[in-house]
C-alpha cells in the first residue's frame, strides 16, 4: 500500500493526523471542541465593536445580540449553533430561537446571567450587573423588590414620583425609552414628563407638524439644553399617542417621530452626548423607514452623517454612512439624494479626498437643480442651505480660498441673513480660519479661530463649535503647534468647551 495514500489531515485545522488517530479531527481540535461545550471562548476587546453586534447592544435587544455573537467571524466560517449557545445560556435551541427573533427581553433575571455567560463588557450593557455595584439587580420596568436596588436606572437617584407601584413602573419604562438616567433631568421636570405620559390627550397631525417647526425655531434661537427638555416633552407625549394609534394615523405619526427624533439627536450632538445621540439617530431612521417615504428616509440619513462628523464617529465611519445612504437613494434624482450627496462631499473632504469631494459638490448642484420637494414634515429643516454649507466646508478643507469666499457670500445671503443662531455664524468664520491654516497662515488662522470661539455667548457654546475648532487645530503642522498664537488658541478651545453631558444612564 502506498504510504502517501494513508496520510490524512484534520478537517478543522488542516493539520496532519496521527496514524493511530481514527477520528477526522486532530487531538488539539478535539479538545477545543470539548471545551466549546463548557463555556464561551475568550474574545478580544474589538470583538464587541463589530456590526451588527454593537448595533444590537445599542438597541437593547439581547436576542439580536446573541444571534450576532453566534455569527461573528471570530468563530470561523460557520456560525455557532443555537444548540451550543443555548447550552451555555441554559436554554434549548427552540427557546433561543424565540429569544433571537422575538421582542426585546426586559427581565433582568434572564438578562444578567446571559450577559455574564457571554462575558459582555459591562460598559456596553443597558443595565447594571449586581457585581459592578455590590447590590441586587431589578427587572426593567417592574417595581423594585428592595429599596436599594439597581436596574436600568439607579433608583437611589430616581425622582420621587410617589409610592404607587404602577407609577414607579411607568417611570422606569419612560426613562428606558428616552435613554436617559434619572439624574439627567431635575425632579420637577421628570414629574412633569411622567404626568404628561400618563394623562396626555391625543393631538391632531397639524398640531404635531406645528410642534416640529416650533422646536426647529427653538434650536436656532435658544440654548441646546433648554431645547432638549422641550423636545423630550413632545417625544413622551408622542410615544403615548403612538401606543394607541390606529393604522390610519400610524404612518403620519411616524413621520413626526422621525422629525422629533432627528431634532433630538441634533441637540444631543450639540451637547456632546454622542452615545445617546446615536441611539436617537437609529430611532429616527426606524421611524422614517416605517413610513416608506424615501425622501424622509434619505433626509434623516443625510442629517445623521452631517452631525456624525463632529466627534460622534470616525471620518471613515461618516463616509460609510453617506455611501450607504447613496446606495439607498438609487440613481433617480431626488431632493433626498441631493442632501445625501452634500453629506458625502463633506465626508470625502474630511478624509482628504478633496478632488472627489469637488466632484460630489457638482453632483449636489445638478441634483438640487432637478430635485423635487423636501419631506412634508418640518420642510424648512431640510432646506437650510445644505448645498451652500457643503461648499463652504469642502473648499475650506481643501484650502480653496477664492471658492470659499464665494461660498461664504452665498451662505450669508441664503441663510445667515435669516438666522439668529450664533452657531451658524461661528461655523462659517471657523472655516475661514481653517482655510487660512491649510494655506500656511498658521498665526492668522489660529488667532481668528480663537477670537471666533471667545466671542460666542456662553449659552450658545456647544460641542459642534468645539469640534470644528479641533479641526482647525489638527490642520496645524506638528512642528508649528508650539507657536504662541497656536498655544493661545488651544487655551481658548479648552476654556470655551461646553461642560460634559450628564451620563445617559445612571
Short mmCIF file of C-alpha atoms in Angstrom, two decimals:
data_model
loop_
_atom_site.label_atom_id
_atom_site.label_comp_id
_atom_site.label_asym_id
_atom_site.label_seq_id
_atom_site.Cartn_x
_atom_site.Cartn_y
_atom_site.Cartn_z
CA UNK A 1 0.00 0.00 0.00
CA UNK A 2 1.29 3.50 -0.89
CA UNK A 3 2.10 5.24 2.42
CA UNK A 4 1.13 8.60 0.96
CA UNK A 5 -2.43 7.34 0.43
CA UNK A 6 -2.72 6.76 4.17
CA UNK A 7 -1.83 10.36 5.11
CA UNK A 8 -4.88 12.15 6.49
CA UNK A 9 -5.47 15.70 7.63
CA UNK A 10 -7.67 17.31 10.29
CA UNK A 11 -10.95 18.58 8.80
CA UNK A 12 -10.87 21.63 11.07
CA UNK A 13 -7.32 22.97 11.14
CA UNK A 14 -5.78 21.06 8.21
CA UNK A 15 -3.01 19.64 10.35
CA UNK A 16 -1.66 16.16 9.72
CA UNK A 17 -3.45 13.44 11.72
CA UNK A 18 -1.53 10.88 13.76
CA UNK A 19 -1.51 7.42 12.19
CA UNK A 20 -3.24 5.93 15.24
CA UNK A 21 -5.99 8.60 15.29
CA UNK A 22 -9.19 7.09 13.80
CA UNK A 23 -11.11 10.40 14.00
CA UNK A 24 -11.42 13.23 11.46
CA UNK A 25 -10.04 15.85 13.88
CA UNK A 26 -6.62 16.13 15.49
CA UNK A 27 -6.28 15.83 19.25
CA UNK A 28 -5.98 19.62 19.91
CA UNK A 29 -9.12 20.31 17.83
CA UNK A 30 -10.99 17.56 19.66
CA UNK A 31 -10.01 19.16 22.96
CA UNK A 32 -11.14 22.59 21.78
CA UNK A 33 -14.45 21.13 20.63
CA UNK A 34 -14.96 19.54 24.04
CA UNK A 35 -14.19 22.89 25.69
CA UNK A 36 -16.72 24.64 23.45
CA UNK A 37 -19.49 22.77 25.25
CA UNK A 38 -18.33 24.04 28.63
CA UNK A 39 -18.23 27.83 28.22
CA UNK A 40 -17.94 30.59 25.61
CA UNK A 41 -14.41 31.32 24.38
CA UNK A 42 -12.39 34.33 25.43
CA UNK A 43 -12.68 37.05 22.80
CA UNK A 44 -10.59 40.17 22.09
CA UNK A 45 -11.94 43.62 23.08
CA UNK A 46 -12.69 44.64 19.48
CA UNK A 47 -14.96 41.58 19.13
CA UNK A 48 -17.83 43.61 20.61
CA UNK A 49 -17.41 46.56 18.22
CA UNK A 50 -18.28 44.55 15.11
CA UNK A 51 -21.60 45.10 13.37
CA UNK A 52 -24.35 44.01 13.77
CA UNK A 53 -23.37 43.00 17.31
CA UNK A 54 -22.70 46.55 18.51
CA UNK A 55 -25.96 47.82 16.98
CA UNK A 56 -27.93 45.09 18.71
CA UNK A 57 -26.40 46.06 22.05
CA UNK A 58 -27.05 49.75 21.39
CA UNK A 59 -30.68 48.86 20.59
CA UNK A 60 -31.00 46.94 23.90
CA UNK A 61 -32.00 43.70 22.16
CA UNK A 62 -30.24 40.77 23.81
CA UNK A 63 -31.74 38.28 21.33
CA UNK A 64 -30.31 40.02 18.29
CA UNK A 65 -27.02 40.45 20.17
CA UNK A 66 -26.84 36.68 20.80
CA UNK A 67 -27.55 35.97 17.14
CA UNK A 68 -24.82 38.43 16.07
CA UNK A 69 -22.49 36.79 18.61
CA UNK A 70 -23.11 33.38 17.05
CA UNK A 71 -22.46 34.67 13.52
CA UNK A 72 -19.32 36.65 14.40
CA UNK A 73 -16.39 36.00 12.06
CA UNK A 74 -14.21 35.32 15.12
CA UNK A 75 -15.81 31.86 15.35
CA UNK A 76 -14.85 30.87 11.79
CA UNK A 77 -16.76 30.40 8.56
CA UNK A 78 -19.71 28.65 10.19
CA UNK A 79 -21.79 30.34 12.91
CA UNK A 80 -22.06 28.75 16.32
CA UNK A 81 -25.18 26.62 16.54
CA UNK A 82 -28.20 27.62 18.59
CA UNK A 83 -27.89 24.29 20.40
CA UNK A 84 -24.36 25.13 21.57
CA UNK A 85 -25.02 28.72 22.61
CA UNK A 86 -28.33 27.68 24.16
CA UNK A 87 -26.39 25.14 26.23
CA UNK A 88 -24.14 27.92 27.53
CA UNK A 89 -27.14 30.07 28.42
CA UNK A 90 -29.23 27.32 29.98
CA UNK A 91 -31.97 27.00 27.36
CA UNK A 92 -32.99 24.79 24.48
CA UNK A 93 -32.46 25.51 20.79
CA UNK A 94 -36.15 26.34 20.39
CA UNK A 95 -36.09 28.73 23.35
CA UNK A 96 -33.01 30.54 22.00
CA UNK A 97 -34.64 30.81 18.57
CA UNK A 98 -37.63 32.58 20.12
CA UNK A 99 -35.35 34.93 22.09
CA UNK A 100 -33.36 35.85 18.97
CA UNK A 101 -36.40 36.55 16.80
CA UNK A 102 -38.82 37.85 19.41
CA UNK A 103 -39.26 41.21 21.16
CA UNK A 104 -36.54 42.56 23.48
CA UNK A 105 -36.20 40.77 26.80
CA UNK A 106 -36.67 43.08 29.80
CA UNK A 107 -36.39 40.57 32.65
CA UNK A 108 -33.06 41.02 34.42
CA UNK A 109 -33.35 37.55 35.94
CA UNK A 110 -32.54 36.39 32.40
CA UNK A 111 -30.50 39.32 31.07
CA UNK A 112 -27.94 39.27 33.88
CA UNK A 113 -26.93 35.56 33.66
CA UNK A 114 -26.83 35.67 29.86
CA UNK A 115 -24.60 38.74 29.88
CA UNK A 116 -22.33 37.06 32.42
CA UNK A 117 -22.17 33.82 30.44
CA UNK A 118 -21.15 35.56 27.21
CA UNK A 119 -18.84 37.94 29.12
CA UNK A 120 -20.36 41.04 27.52
CA UNK A 121 -18.39 44.11 28.73
CA UNK A 122 -20.46 45.96 31.38
CA UNK A 123 -20.00 49.33 29.67
CA UNK A 124 -21.91 48.03 26.63
CA UNK A 125 -24.93 46.91 28.66
CA UNK A 126 -28.05 48.98 29.25
CA UNK A 127 -28.47 47.58 32.78
CA UNK A 128 -26.16 47.24 35.74
CA UNK A 129 -24.67 43.91 36.80
CA UNK A 130 -25.01 43.45 40.56
CA UNK A 131 -21.30 42.71 40.98
CA UNK A 132 -20.49 46.12 39.50
CA UNK A 133 -22.44 47.92 42.18
CA UNK A 134 -22.43 45.42 45.03
CA UNK A 135 -26.23 45.36 45.13
CA UNK A 136 -29.16 43.44 43.72
CA UNK A 137 -30.49 43.98 40.21
CA UNK A 138 -34.05 44.97 39.47
CA UNK A 139 -36.04 43.95 36.41
CA UNK A 140 -36.51 46.67 33.82
CA UNK A 141 -39.94 48.20 34.13
CA UNK A 142 -41.01 46.29 37.26
CA UNK A 143 -41.46 47.54 40.82
CA UNK A 144 -38.22 47.15 42.82
CA UNK A 145 -38.05 44.20 45.17
CA UNK A 146 -35.91 46.15 47.62
CA UNK A 147 -35.38 49.85 48.23
CA UNK A 148 -31.65 49.67 47.47
CA UNK A 149 -31.65 48.10 44.03
CA UNK A 150 -30.05 48.77 40.69
CA UNK A 151 -31.54 48.35 37.22
CA UNK A 152 -31.59 50.30 34.00
CA UNK A 153 -31.52 53.41 36.15
CA UNK A 154 -30.16 53.96 39.62
CA UNK A 155 -33.31 54.00 41.71
CA UNK A 156 -31.50 55.75 44.54
CA UNK A 157 -31.42 58.81 42.30
CA UNK A 158 -34.83 58.35 40.65
CA UNK A 159 -37.00 61.39 41.38
CA UNK A 160 -39.65 60.78 44.00
CA UNK A 161 -42.70 60.01 41.89
CA UNK A 162 -44.87 58.70 44.69
CA UNK A 163 -45.43 55.36 46.36
CA UNK A 164 -47.73 53.99 43.67
CA UNK A 165 -46.03 50.91 42.16
CA UNK A 166 -47.72 51.40 38.80
CA UNK A 167 -46.40 54.94 38.56
CA UNK A 168 -42.96 53.73 39.59
CA UNK A 169 -43.03 51.06 36.88
CA UNK A 170 -44.06 53.57 34.23
CA UNK A 171 -41.27 55.89 35.37
CA UNK A 172 -38.69 53.19 34.77
CA UNK A 173 -40.12 52.34 31.36
CA UNK A 174 -40.15 56.00 30.40
CA UNK A 175 -36.52 56.52 31.37
CA UNK A 176 -35.56 53.43 29.37
CA UNK A 177 -37.41 54.70 26.28
CA UNK A 178 -35.83 58.15 26.49
CA UNK A 179 -32.37 56.66 27.01
CA UNK A 180 -31.58 58.93 29.94
CA UNK A 181 -30.60 58.48 33.55
CA UNK A 182 -32.78 59.73 36.34
CA UNK A 183 -30.24 62.40 37.21
CA UNK A 184 -30.28 63.93 33.72
CA UNK A 185 -33.46 65.87 34.49
CA UNK A 186 -34.44 67.62 37.68
CA UNK A 187 -37.18 66.18 39.88
CA UNK A 188 -39.82 68.65 38.77
CA UNK A 189 -39.02 68.18 35.08
CA UNK A 190 -39.23 64.42 35.44
CA UNK A 191 -42.51 64.64 37.34
CA UNK A 192 -43.86 66.80 34.51
CA UNK A 193 -42.79 64.26 31.87
CA UNK A 194 -44.34 61.40 33.81
CA UNK A 195 -47.62 63.22 34.35
CA UNK A 196 -47.77 64.11 30.65
CA UNK A 197 -47.23 60.49 29.68
CA UNK A 198 -49.98 59.30 31.99
CA UNK A 199 -52.54 62.00 31.19
CA UNK A 200 -51.72 63.36 27.71
CA UNK A 201 -54.60 63.66 25.26
CA UNK A 202 -54.06 62.84 21.56
CA UNK A 203 -53.13 65.78 19.33
CA UNK A 204 -54.07 66.19 15.68
CA UNK A 205 -51.45 65.98 12.95
CA UNK A 206 -51.48 69.70 12.22
CA UNK A 207 -50.60 70.36 15.84
CA UNK A 208 -47.74 67.85 15.67
CA UNK A 209 -46.35 69.40 12.49
CA UNK A 210 -46.50 72.83 14.11
CA UNK A 211 -44.67 71.43 17.15
CA UNK A 212 -41.83 70.19 14.90
CA UNK A 213 -41.50 73.63 13.32
CA UNK A 214 -41.53 75.27 16.77
CA UNK A 215 -38.73 73.03 18.00
CA UNK A 216 -36.65 73.78 14.93
CA UNK A 217 -37.09 77.50 15.55
CA UNK A 218 -36.06 76.93 19.18
CA UNK A 219 -32.96 75.07 18.02
CA UNK A 220 -31.87 78.17 16.13
CA UNK A 221 -32.65 80.68 18.88
CA UNK A 222 -32.28 79.02 22.31
CA UNK A 223 -29.62 77.15 24.32
CA UNK A 224 -29.48 73.45 23.40
CA UNK A 225 -30.07 72.22 26.96
CA UNK A 226 -33.41 74.04 27.04
CA UNK A 227 -34.38 72.72 23.61
CA UNK A 228 -33.57 69.17 24.70
CA UNK A 229 -36.02 69.33 27.58
CA UNK A 230 -38.80 70.75 25.40
CA UNK A 231 -38.29 68.10 22.70
CA UNK A 232 -38.32 65.36 25.33
CA UNK A 233 -41.74 66.50 26.47
CA UNK A 234 -43.19 66.09 22.98
CA UNK A 235 -41.41 62.78 22.44
CA UNK A 236 -43.07 61.49 25.60
CA UNK A 237 -46.50 62.67 24.50
CA UNK A 238 -45.97 61.23 21.02
CA UNK A 239 -44.93 57.87 22.44
CA UNK A 240 -48.21 57.63 24.31
CA UNK A 241 -50.21 58.52 21.20
CA UNK A 242 -48.27 56.01 19.08
CA UNK A 243 -49.14 53.23 21.51
CA UNK A 244 -52.84 53.89 20.95
CA UNK A 245 -52.75 54.94 17.27
CA UNK A 246 -54.87 53.16 14.68
CA UNK A 247 -53.48 52.01 11.34
CA UNK A 248 -54.77 55.06 9.53
CA UNK A 249 -52.80 57.57 11.62
CA UNK A 250 -49.72 55.49 12.40
CA UNK A 251 -47.73 56.39 9.28
CA UNK A 252 -48.17 60.14 9.73
CA UNK A 253 -47.30 59.92 13.42
CA UNK A 254 -44.17 58.02 12.48
CA UNK A 255 -43.19 60.93 10.22
CA UNK A 256 -43.49 63.18 13.23
CA UNK A 257 -41.44 60.75 15.34
CA UNK A 258 -38.70 60.73 12.69
CA UNK A 259 -38.61 64.54 12.71
CA UNK A 260 -38.61 64.91 16.50
CA UNK A 261 -36.01 62.18 16.94
CA UNK A 262 -33.82 63.93 14.33
CA UNK A 263 -34.10 67.22 16.20
CA UNK A 264 -33.35 65.50 19.50
CA UNK A 265 -30.26 63.79 18.08
CA UNK A 266 -29.16 67.17 16.67
CA UNK A 267 -29.48 68.76 20.12
CA UNK A 268 -27.66 65.88 21.80
CA UNK A 269 -24.82 66.24 19.29
CA UNK A 270 -24.52 69.91 20.19
CA UNK A 271 -24.40 68.91 23.86
CA UNK A 272 -21.73 66.28 23.15
CA UNK A 273 -23.88 63.37 24.35
CA UNK A 274 -22.84 61.18 21.45
CA UNK A 275 -23.90 57.76 22.71
CA UNK A 276 -27.48 58.88 23.31
CA UNK A 277 -27.47 60.84 20.04
CA UNK A 278 -26.53 57.72 18.06
CA UNK A 279 -29.44 55.82 19.61
CA UNK A 280 -31.84 58.62 18.65
CA UNK A 281 -30.48 58.66 15.08
CA UNK A 282 -31.43 54.99 14.94
CA UNK A 283 -34.89 55.81 16.28
CA UNK A 284 -35.28 58.50 13.61
CA UNK A 285 -34.20 56.12 10.83
CA UNK A 286 -36.51 53.34 12.02
CA UNK A 287 -39.46 55.73 12.21
CA UNK A 288 -38.72 57.10 8.73
CA UNK A 289 -38.35 53.58 7.33
CA UNK A 290 -41.80 52.63 8.63
CA UNK A 291 -43.37 55.46 6.61
CA UNK A 292 -41.96 54.15 3.33
CA UNK A 293 -41.18 57.77 2.36
CA UNK A 294 -37.82 57.57 0.58
CA UNK A 295 -37.32 61.35 0.72
CA UNK A 296 -37.69 61.36 4.51
CA UNK A 297 -35.52 58.26 4.92
CA UNK A 298 -32.72 59.92 2.93
CA UNK A 299 -33.11 63.29 4.66
CA UNK A 300 -32.71 61.69 8.09
CA UNK A 301 -29.64 59.75 6.98
CA UNK A 302 -28.06 62.83 5.39
CA UNK A 303 -28.54 64.76 8.63
CA UNK A 304 -27.12 61.91 10.69
CA UNK A 305 -23.96 61.77 8.55
CA UNK A 306 -23.57 65.53 8.72
CA UNK A 307 -23.71 65.58 12.50
CA UNK A 308 -21.59 62.46 12.92
CA UNK A 309 -18.57 64.49 11.69
CA UNK A 310 -18.49 66.41 14.97
CA UNK A 311 -16.71 63.88 17.16
CA UNK A 312 -19.55 61.36 17.06
CA UNK A 313 -17.94 58.88 14.66
CA UNK A 314 -14.64 58.47 12.85
CA UNK A 315 -14.27 60.19 9.45
CA UNK A 316 -14.22 56.78 7.77
CA UNK A 317 -17.44 55.75 9.51
CA UNK A 318 -19.10 59.01 8.45
CA UNK A 319 -18.14 58.33 4.84
CA UNK A 320 -19.62 54.83 5.09
CA UNK A 321 -22.88 56.30 6.43
CA UNK A 322 -23.04 58.66 3.46
CA UNK A 323 -22.22 55.98 0.92
CA UNK A 324 -24.80 53.59 2.41
CA UNK A 325 -27.40 56.33 2.09
CA UNK A 326 -26.39 56.97 -1.53
CA UNK A 327 -26.96 53.30 -2.32
CA UNK A 328 -30.40 53.57 -0.74
CA UNK A 329 -31.11 56.65 -2.87
CA UNK A 330 -30.50 54.84 -6.15
CA UNK A 331 -29.92 56.66 -9.42
CA UNK A 332 -33.14 58.66 -9.68
CA UNK A 333 -32.63 62.40 -9.00
CA UNK A 334 -34.42 63.46 -5.83
CA UNK A 335 -34.25 66.01 -3.06
CA UNK A 336 -33.17 63.35 -0.55
CA UNK A 337 -30.38 62.16 -2.81
CA UNK A 338 -29.16 65.76 -3.11
CA UNK A 339 -28.99 66.05 0.69
CA UNK A 340 -27.05 62.79 0.93
CA UNK A 341 -24.63 63.97 -1.78
CA UNK A 342 -23.90 67.06 0.34
CA UNK A 343 -23.04 64.87 3.33
CA UNK A 344 -20.90 62.63 1.12
CA UNK A 345 -18.95 65.65 -0.20
CA UNK A 346 -18.17 66.82 3.35
CA UNK A 347 -17.20 63.29 4.38
CA UNK A 348 -14.84 62.90 1.42
CA UNK A 349 -13.15 66.19 2.28
CA UNK A 350 -12.72 65.08 5.91
CA UNK A 351 -10.65 62.06 4.80
CA UNK A 352 -8.50 64.16 2.46
CA UNK A 353 -10.14 63.07 -0.81
CA UNK A 354 -10.58 66.66 -1.97
CA UNK A 355 -10.85 66.04 -5.72
CA UNK A 356 -13.68 63.54 -5.15
CA UNK A 357 -15.32 65.98 -2.76
CA UNK A 358 -15.30 68.63 -5.50
CA UNK A 359 -16.93 66.20 -7.94
CA UNK A 360 -19.53 65.33 -5.34
CA UNK A 361 -20.31 69.03 -4.94
CA UNK A 362 -21.01 69.26 -8.66
CA UNK A 363 -23.34 66.28 -8.29
CA UNK A 364 -25.09 68.15 -5.48
CA UNK A 365 -25.63 71.18 -7.72
CA UNK A 366 -27.09 69.05 -10.51
CA UNK A 367 -29.37 67.16 -8.12
CA UNK A 368 -30.70 70.28 -6.43
CA UNK A 369 -31.39 71.80 -9.86
CA UNK A 370 -33.66 68.88 -10.74
CA UNK A 371 -34.81 67.83 -7.27
CA UNK A 372 -38.40 67.70 -6.18
CA UNK A 373 -39.85 68.81 -2.88
CA UNK A 374 -38.39 68.19 0.58
CA UNK A 375 -40.22 65.91 3.04
CA UNK A 376 -43.60 67.27 4.13
CA UNK A 377 -42.77 67.17 7.82
CA UNK A 378 -40.58 70.06 9.06
CA UNK A 379 -39.71 71.14 5.49
CA UNK A 380 -37.66 74.21 6.46
CA UNK A 381 -35.24 71.98 8.39
CA UNK A 382 -34.24 70.10 5.24
CA UNK A 383 -33.88 73.25 3.10
CA UNK A 384 -31.47 75.18 5.32
CA UNK A 385 -28.69 75.94 2.80
CA UNK A 386 -27.33 72.39 2.68
CA UNK A 387 -25.54 72.97 -0.62
CA UNK A 388 -24.02 76.31 0.38
CA UNK A 389 -22.75 74.90 3.67
CA UNK A 390 -21.30 71.82 1.97
CA UNK A 391 -19.42 74.08 -0.46
CA UNK A 392 -18.11 76.11 2.47
CA UNK A 393 -16.84 73.01 4.31
CA UNK A 394 -15.25 71.36 1.26
CA UNK A 395 -13.46 74.47 -0.01
CA UNK A 396 -12.18 75.37 3.46
CA UNK A 397 -10.70 71.92 3.99
CA UNK A 398 -9.04 71.97 0.58
CA UNK A 399 -7.66 75.49 1.07
CA UNK A 400 -9.57 76.90 -1.93
CA UNK A 401 -9.63 80.49 -0.72
CA UNK A 402 -11.38 82.11 -3.72
CA UNK A 403 -14.12 79.46 -3.86
CA UNK A 404 -14.53 79.66 -0.08
CA UNK A 405 -15.14 83.39 -0.31
CA UNK A 406 -17.86 82.84 -2.88
CA UNK A 407 -19.39 80.03 -0.82
CA UNK A 408 -19.48 82.19 2.31
CA UNK A 409 -21.14 85.03 0.40
CA UNK A 410 -23.80 82.64 -0.88
CA UNK A 411 -24.24 81.07 2.56
CA UNK A 412 -24.65 84.51 4.12
CA UNK A 413 -27.23 85.52 1.53
CA UNK A 414 -29.22 82.29 1.59
CA UNK A 415 -29.09 81.50 5.30
CA UNK A 416 -27.04 83.62 7.71
CA UNK A 417 -29.08 86.74 6.98
CA UNK A 418 -32.20 84.88 8.17
CA UNK A 419 -30.94 83.27 11.38
CA UNK A 420 -30.29 84.49 14.89
CA UNK A 421 -28.22 81.42 15.74
CA UNK A 422 -24.62 82.27 16.76
CA UNK A 423 -23.78 78.66 15.96
CA UNK A 424 -24.01 79.02 12.18
CA UNK A 425 -22.25 82.37 12.02
CA UNK A 426 -19.37 80.99 14.10
CA UNK A 427 -19.25 77.85 11.93
CA UNK A 428 -18.69 79.95 8.80
CA UNK A 429 -15.99 82.03 10.48
CA UNK A 430 -14.18 78.96 11.83
CA UNK A 431 -14.00 77.52 8.32
CA UNK A 432 -12.41 80.75 7.15
CA UNK A 433 -9.80 80.21 9.87
CA UNK A 434 -9.33 76.61 8.71
CA UNK A 435 -8.69 77.71 5.14
CA UNK A 436 -6.05 80.16 6.35
CA UNK A 437 -4.25 77.43 8.33
CA UNK A 438 -4.39 74.97 5.41
CA UNK A 439 -2.75 77.61 3.21
CA UNK A 440 0.07 78.21 5.69
CA UNK A 441 -1.33 81.20 7.58
CA UNK A 442 -0.90 79.46 10.90
CA UNK A 443 -0.85 82.51 13.17
CA UNK A 444 -3.64 84.33 11.35
CA UNK A 445 -5.86 81.25 11.30
CA UNK A 446 -5.23 80.38 14.94
CA UNK A 447 -5.91 83.95 16.07
CA UNK A 448 -9.12 84.15 14.06
CA UNK A 449 -10.39 80.81 15.39
CA UNK A 450 -9.60 81.83 18.96
CA UNK A 451 -11.42 85.15 18.53
CA UNK A 452 -14.47 83.44 17.00
CA UNK A 453 -14.85 80.91 19.81
CA UNK A 454 -14.22 83.50 22.50
CA UNK A 455 -16.97 85.72 21.09
CA UNK A 456 -19.69 83.05 21.18
CA UNK A 457 -22.06 83.71 24.13
CA UNK A 458 -21.67 81.15 26.89
CA UNK A 459 -25.24 79.86 26.47
CA UNK A 460 -24.62 79.23 22.75
CA UNK A 461 -21.34 77.34 23.10
CA UNK A 462 -21.67 73.74 22.04
CA UNK A 463 -19.82 70.59 21.06
CA UNK A 464 -20.14 71.19 17.29
CA UNK A 465 -18.28 74.51 17.54
CA UNK A 466 -15.64 72.96 19.78
CA UNK A 467 -15.12 70.05 17.38
CA UNK A 468 -14.86 72.45 14.44
CA UNK A 469 -12.18 74.27 16.42
CA UNK A 470 -10.34 70.99 16.81
CA UNK A 471 -10.48 70.52 13.02
CA UNK A 472 -8.68 73.86 12.71
CA UNK A 473 -6.12 72.78 15.31
CA UNK A 474 -5.48 69.42 13.59
CA UNK A 475 -4.67 71.29 10.38
CA UNK A 476 -1.69 72.96 12.10
CA UNK A 477 1.56 71.15 11.22
CA UNK A 478 3.13 69.31 14.14
CA UNK A 479 6.23 71.50 14.21
CA UNK A 480 4.07 74.65 14.49
CA UNK A 481 1.97 73.57 17.47
CA UNK A 482 4.10 75.48 19.98
CA UNK A 483 3.79 78.84 18.27
CA UNK A 484 2.34 81.42 20.71
CA UNK A 485 -0.80 82.00 18.62
CA UNK A 486 -1.48 78.27 18.47
CA UNK A 487 -0.93 77.82 22.20
CA UNK A 488 -3.36 80.66 22.86
CA UNK A 489 -5.88 79.03 20.54
CA UNK A 490 -5.56 75.73 22.40
CA UNK A 491 -6.24 77.54 25.69
CA UNK A 492 -9.36 79.16 24.21
CA UNK A 493 -10.56 75.76 22.94
CA UNK A 494 -10.37 74.39 26.47
CA UNK A 495 -11.94 77.49 28.04
CA UNK A 496 -14.91 77.65 25.65
CA UNK A 497 -15.67 73.92 25.50
CA UNK A 498 -19.17 73.16 26.85
CA UNK A 499 -19.45 71.07 30.03
CA UNK A 500 -19.53 67.32 29.53
CA UNK A 501 -23.09 65.97 29.43
CA UNK A 502 -24.58 64.09 32.32
CA UNK A 503 -24.39 60.33 31.91
CA UNK A 504 -27.20 58.96 29.81
CA UNK A 505 -27.72 56.15 32.26
CA UNK A 506 -27.39 56.19 35.97
#
